[in-house]
CSV table of C-alpha atoms in Angstrom, one decimal:
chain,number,residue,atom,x,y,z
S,1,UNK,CA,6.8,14.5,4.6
S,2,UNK,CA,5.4,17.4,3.1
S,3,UNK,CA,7.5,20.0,6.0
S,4,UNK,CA,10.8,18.2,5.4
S,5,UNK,CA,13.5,19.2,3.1
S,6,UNK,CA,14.9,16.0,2.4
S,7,UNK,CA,14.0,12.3,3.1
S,8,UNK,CA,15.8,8.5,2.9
S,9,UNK,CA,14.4,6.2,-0.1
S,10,UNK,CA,12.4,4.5,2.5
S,11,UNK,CA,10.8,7.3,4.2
S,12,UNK,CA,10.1,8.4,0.3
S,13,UNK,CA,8.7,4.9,-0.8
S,14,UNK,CA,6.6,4.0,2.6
S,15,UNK,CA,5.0,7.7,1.7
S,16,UNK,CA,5.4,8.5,5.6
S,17,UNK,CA,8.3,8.9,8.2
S,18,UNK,CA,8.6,8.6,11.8
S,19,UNK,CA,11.8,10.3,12.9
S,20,UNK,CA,13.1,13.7,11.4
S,21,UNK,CA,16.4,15.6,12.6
S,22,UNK,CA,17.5,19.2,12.3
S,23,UNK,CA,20.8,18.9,10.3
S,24,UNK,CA,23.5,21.2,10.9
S,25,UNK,CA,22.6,23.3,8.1
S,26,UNK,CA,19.1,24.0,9.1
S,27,UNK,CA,17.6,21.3,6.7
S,28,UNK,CA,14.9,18.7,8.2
S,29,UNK,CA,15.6,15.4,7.1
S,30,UNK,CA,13.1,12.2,7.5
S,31,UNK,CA,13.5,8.8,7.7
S,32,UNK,CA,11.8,5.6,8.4
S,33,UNK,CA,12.4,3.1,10.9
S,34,UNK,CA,9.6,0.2,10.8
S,35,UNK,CA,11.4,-1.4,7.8
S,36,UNK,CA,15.3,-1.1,9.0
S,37,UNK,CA,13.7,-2.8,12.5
S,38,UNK,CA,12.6,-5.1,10.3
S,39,UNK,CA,15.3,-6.0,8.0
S,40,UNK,CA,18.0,-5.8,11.0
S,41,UNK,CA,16.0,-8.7,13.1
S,42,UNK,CA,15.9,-10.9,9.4
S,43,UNK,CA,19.9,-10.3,9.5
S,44,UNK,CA,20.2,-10.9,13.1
S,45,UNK,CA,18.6,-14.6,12.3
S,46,UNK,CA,20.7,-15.3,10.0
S,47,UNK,CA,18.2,-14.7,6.9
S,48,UNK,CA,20.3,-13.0,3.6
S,49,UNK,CA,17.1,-11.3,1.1
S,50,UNK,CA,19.7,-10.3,-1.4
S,51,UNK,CA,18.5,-12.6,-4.5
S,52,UNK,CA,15.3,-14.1,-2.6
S,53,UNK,CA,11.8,-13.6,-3.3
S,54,UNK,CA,9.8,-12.0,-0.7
S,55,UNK,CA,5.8,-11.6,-0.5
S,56,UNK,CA,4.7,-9.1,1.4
S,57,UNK,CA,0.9,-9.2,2.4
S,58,UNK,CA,0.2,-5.5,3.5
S,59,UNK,CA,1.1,-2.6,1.7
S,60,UNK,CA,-0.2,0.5,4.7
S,61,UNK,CA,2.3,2.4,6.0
S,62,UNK,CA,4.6,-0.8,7.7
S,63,UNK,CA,3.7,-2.9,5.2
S,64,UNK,CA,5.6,0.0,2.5
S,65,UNK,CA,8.5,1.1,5.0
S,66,UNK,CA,9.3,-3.0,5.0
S,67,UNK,CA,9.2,-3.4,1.3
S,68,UNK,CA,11.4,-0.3,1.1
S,69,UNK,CA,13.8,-1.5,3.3
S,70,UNK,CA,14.0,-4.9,1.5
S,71,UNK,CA,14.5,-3.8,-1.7
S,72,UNK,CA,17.5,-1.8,-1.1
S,73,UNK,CA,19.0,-5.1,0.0
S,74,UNK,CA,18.9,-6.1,-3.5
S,75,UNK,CA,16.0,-8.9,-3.4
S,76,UNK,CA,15.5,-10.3,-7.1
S,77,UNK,CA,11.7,-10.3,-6.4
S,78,UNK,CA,9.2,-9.0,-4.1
S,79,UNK,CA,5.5,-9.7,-4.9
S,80,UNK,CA,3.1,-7.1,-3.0
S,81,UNK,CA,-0.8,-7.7,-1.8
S,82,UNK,CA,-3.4,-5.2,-0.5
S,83,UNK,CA,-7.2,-5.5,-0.1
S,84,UNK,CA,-7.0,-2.4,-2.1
S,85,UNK,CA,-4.9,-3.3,-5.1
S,86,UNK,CA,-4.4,0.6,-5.5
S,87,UNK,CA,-2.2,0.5,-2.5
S,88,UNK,CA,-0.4,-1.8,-4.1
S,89,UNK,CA,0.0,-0.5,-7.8
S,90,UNK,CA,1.2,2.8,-6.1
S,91,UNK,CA,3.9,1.2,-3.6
S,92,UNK,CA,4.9,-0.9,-6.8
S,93,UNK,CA,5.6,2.6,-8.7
S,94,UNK,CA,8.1,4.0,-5.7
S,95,UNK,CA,9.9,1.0,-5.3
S,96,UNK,CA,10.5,0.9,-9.2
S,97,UNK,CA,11.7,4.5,-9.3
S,98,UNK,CA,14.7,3.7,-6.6
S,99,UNK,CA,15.0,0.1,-7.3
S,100,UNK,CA,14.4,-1.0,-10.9
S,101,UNK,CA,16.2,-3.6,-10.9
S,102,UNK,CA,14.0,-5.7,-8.4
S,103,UNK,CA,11.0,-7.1,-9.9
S,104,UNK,CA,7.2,-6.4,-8.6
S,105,UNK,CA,4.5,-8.4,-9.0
S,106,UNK,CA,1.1,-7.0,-7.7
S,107,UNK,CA,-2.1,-8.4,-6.5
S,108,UNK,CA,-1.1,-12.4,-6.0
S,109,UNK,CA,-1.0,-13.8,-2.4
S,110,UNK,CA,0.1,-17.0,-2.7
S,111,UNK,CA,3.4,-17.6,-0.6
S,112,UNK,CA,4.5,-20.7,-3.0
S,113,UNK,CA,8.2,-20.3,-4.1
S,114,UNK,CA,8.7,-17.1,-1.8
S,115,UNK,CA,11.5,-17.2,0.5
S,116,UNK,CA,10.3,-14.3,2.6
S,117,UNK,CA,6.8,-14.1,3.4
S,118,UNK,CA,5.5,-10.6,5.8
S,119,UNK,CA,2.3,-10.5,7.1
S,120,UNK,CA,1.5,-6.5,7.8
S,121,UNK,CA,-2.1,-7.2,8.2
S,122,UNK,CA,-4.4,-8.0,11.1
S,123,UNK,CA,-5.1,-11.4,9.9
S,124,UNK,CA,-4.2,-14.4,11.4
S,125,UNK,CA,-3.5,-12.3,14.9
S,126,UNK,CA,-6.7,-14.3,17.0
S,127,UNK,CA,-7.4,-18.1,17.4
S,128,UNK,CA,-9.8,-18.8,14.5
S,129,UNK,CA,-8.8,-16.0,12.3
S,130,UNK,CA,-8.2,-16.2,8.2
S,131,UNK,CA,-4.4,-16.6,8.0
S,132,UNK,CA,-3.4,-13.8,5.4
S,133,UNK,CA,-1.4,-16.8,3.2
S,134,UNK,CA,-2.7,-20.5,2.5
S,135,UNK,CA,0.3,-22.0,5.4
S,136,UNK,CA,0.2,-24.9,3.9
S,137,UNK,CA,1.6,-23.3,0.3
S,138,UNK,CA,4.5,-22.2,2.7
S,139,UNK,CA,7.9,-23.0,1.9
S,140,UNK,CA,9.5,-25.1,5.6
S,141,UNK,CA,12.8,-23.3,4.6
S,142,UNK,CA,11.4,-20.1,4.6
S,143,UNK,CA,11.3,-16.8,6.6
S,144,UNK,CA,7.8,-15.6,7.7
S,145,UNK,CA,7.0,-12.8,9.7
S,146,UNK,CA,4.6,-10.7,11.2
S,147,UNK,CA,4.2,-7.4,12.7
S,148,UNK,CA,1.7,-7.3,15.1
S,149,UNK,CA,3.0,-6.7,18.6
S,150,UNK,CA,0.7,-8.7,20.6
S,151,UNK,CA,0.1,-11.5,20.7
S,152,UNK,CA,3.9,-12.0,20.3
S,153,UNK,CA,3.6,-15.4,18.6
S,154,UNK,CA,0.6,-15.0,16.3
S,155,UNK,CA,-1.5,-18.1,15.4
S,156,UNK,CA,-0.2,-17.2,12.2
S,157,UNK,CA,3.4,-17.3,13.0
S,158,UNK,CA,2.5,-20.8,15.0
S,159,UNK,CA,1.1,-22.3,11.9
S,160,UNK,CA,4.8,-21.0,9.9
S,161,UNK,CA,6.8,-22.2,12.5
S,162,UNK,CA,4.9,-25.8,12.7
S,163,UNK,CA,5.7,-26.1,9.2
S,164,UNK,CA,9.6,-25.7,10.4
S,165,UNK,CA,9.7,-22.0,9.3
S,166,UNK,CA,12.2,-19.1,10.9
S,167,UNK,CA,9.6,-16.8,12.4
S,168,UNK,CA,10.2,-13.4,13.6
S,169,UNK,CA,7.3,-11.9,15.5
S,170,UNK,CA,6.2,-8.3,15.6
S,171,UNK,CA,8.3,-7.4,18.6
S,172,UNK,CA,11.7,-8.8,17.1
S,173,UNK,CA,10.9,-5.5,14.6
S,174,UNK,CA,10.3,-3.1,17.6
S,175,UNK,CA,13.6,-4.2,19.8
S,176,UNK,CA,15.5,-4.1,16.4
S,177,UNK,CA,13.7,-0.3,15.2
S,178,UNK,CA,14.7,1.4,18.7
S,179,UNK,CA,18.5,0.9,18.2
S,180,UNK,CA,18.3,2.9,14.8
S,181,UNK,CA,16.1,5.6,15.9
S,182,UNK,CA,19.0,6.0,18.4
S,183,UNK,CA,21.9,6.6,15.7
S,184,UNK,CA,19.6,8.5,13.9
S,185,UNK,CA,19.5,10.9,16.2
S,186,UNK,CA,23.1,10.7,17.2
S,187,UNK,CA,22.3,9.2,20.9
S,188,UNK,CA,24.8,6.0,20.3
S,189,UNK,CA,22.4,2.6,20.5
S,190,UNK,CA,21.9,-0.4,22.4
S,191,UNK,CA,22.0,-4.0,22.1
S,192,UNK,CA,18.0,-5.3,21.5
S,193,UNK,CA,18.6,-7.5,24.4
S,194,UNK,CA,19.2,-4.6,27.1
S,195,UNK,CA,15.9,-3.3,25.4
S,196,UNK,CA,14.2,-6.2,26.5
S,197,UNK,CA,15.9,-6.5,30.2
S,198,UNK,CA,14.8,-3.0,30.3
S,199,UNK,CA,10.9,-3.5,29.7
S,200,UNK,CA,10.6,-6.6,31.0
S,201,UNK,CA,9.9,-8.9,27.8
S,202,UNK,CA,11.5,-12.0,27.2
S,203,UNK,CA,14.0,-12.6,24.2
């Protein structure tokens, strides 16, 4: 971030980038992909955040780029949760500067009344784990996901989707992410299914 000249709002809130292009003008811009990956496979399902409340349990460098990218879909609410709080206090302060109209709560991790809960945390990847959220405080109408690649289907995401949640595993984000690194750059896109037909995974 520090040798660009210029970056998106979600490169600046998430603190980091992962894609920078030479403009015609000799400037380096950045962005940040891991959120819009995100946000595109909640659209693709169906999911609207504009007016929701959304938990997000993870504030690193994902965890950021996919609070960025929510906000500026104009959620009413987004509640964030770190095991260091200073993480959060700090993501809370970006998000405010470019969206102050969406309220942040810091520090609580209890999914009840959320409509979007994101788990960008380790937890609840292995049989037997913690889940990162009490499950059972879960909304059944709400949207849960999670952004660890593998396993695909989390316990964590099991447990949501027993409750009769939309889940959205980690890979959804990936297959979504490649398509806008790709008009980024300029090199047209492609369809996440002929991502997956390409590598081999199933949709």
């Amino acid at each position: 971030m520090e040798l660009v000249d210029d970056a998106s709002s979600a490169a600046d809130i998430a603190g980091a980038a992962n894609a920078v292009v030479l403009r015609e003008d000799g400037s380096l811009y950045a962005d940040q992909f891991d959120g819009a990956g995100f946000v595109r496979g909640v659209s693709r399902k169906g999911f609207v955040p504009a007016g929701k409340r959304a938990l997000i349990v993870g504030n690193g460098g994902v965890g950021s780029a996919i609070a960025a990218a929510l906000a500026g879909l104009g959620l009413a609410e987004i509640g964030l949760v770190d095991p260091h709080a200073a993480v959060s206090e700090r993501l809370a302060e970006r998000i405010g500067r470019h969206y102050p109209a969406v309220k942040v709560d810091v520090g609580s991790k209890d999914p009840e009344g959320c409509d979007l809960i994101v788990n960008a945390t380790p937890l609840g990847m292995n049989d037997g784990d913690a889940p990162p959220v009490d499950v059972d405080r879960i909304a059944p109408e709400a949207y849960v996901g999670d952004v660890m690649l593998k396993p695909g289907v989390t316990p964590f995401l099991r447990a949501a989707r027993d409750r009769g949640c939309t889940i959205q595993p980690g890979t959804d984000m990936l297959f979504e992410m490649v398509p806008a690194c790709l008009e980024f750059f300029g090199f047209g896109t492609a369809t996440p299914e002929e991502l997956r037909a390409g590598t081999q995974q199933p949709s």
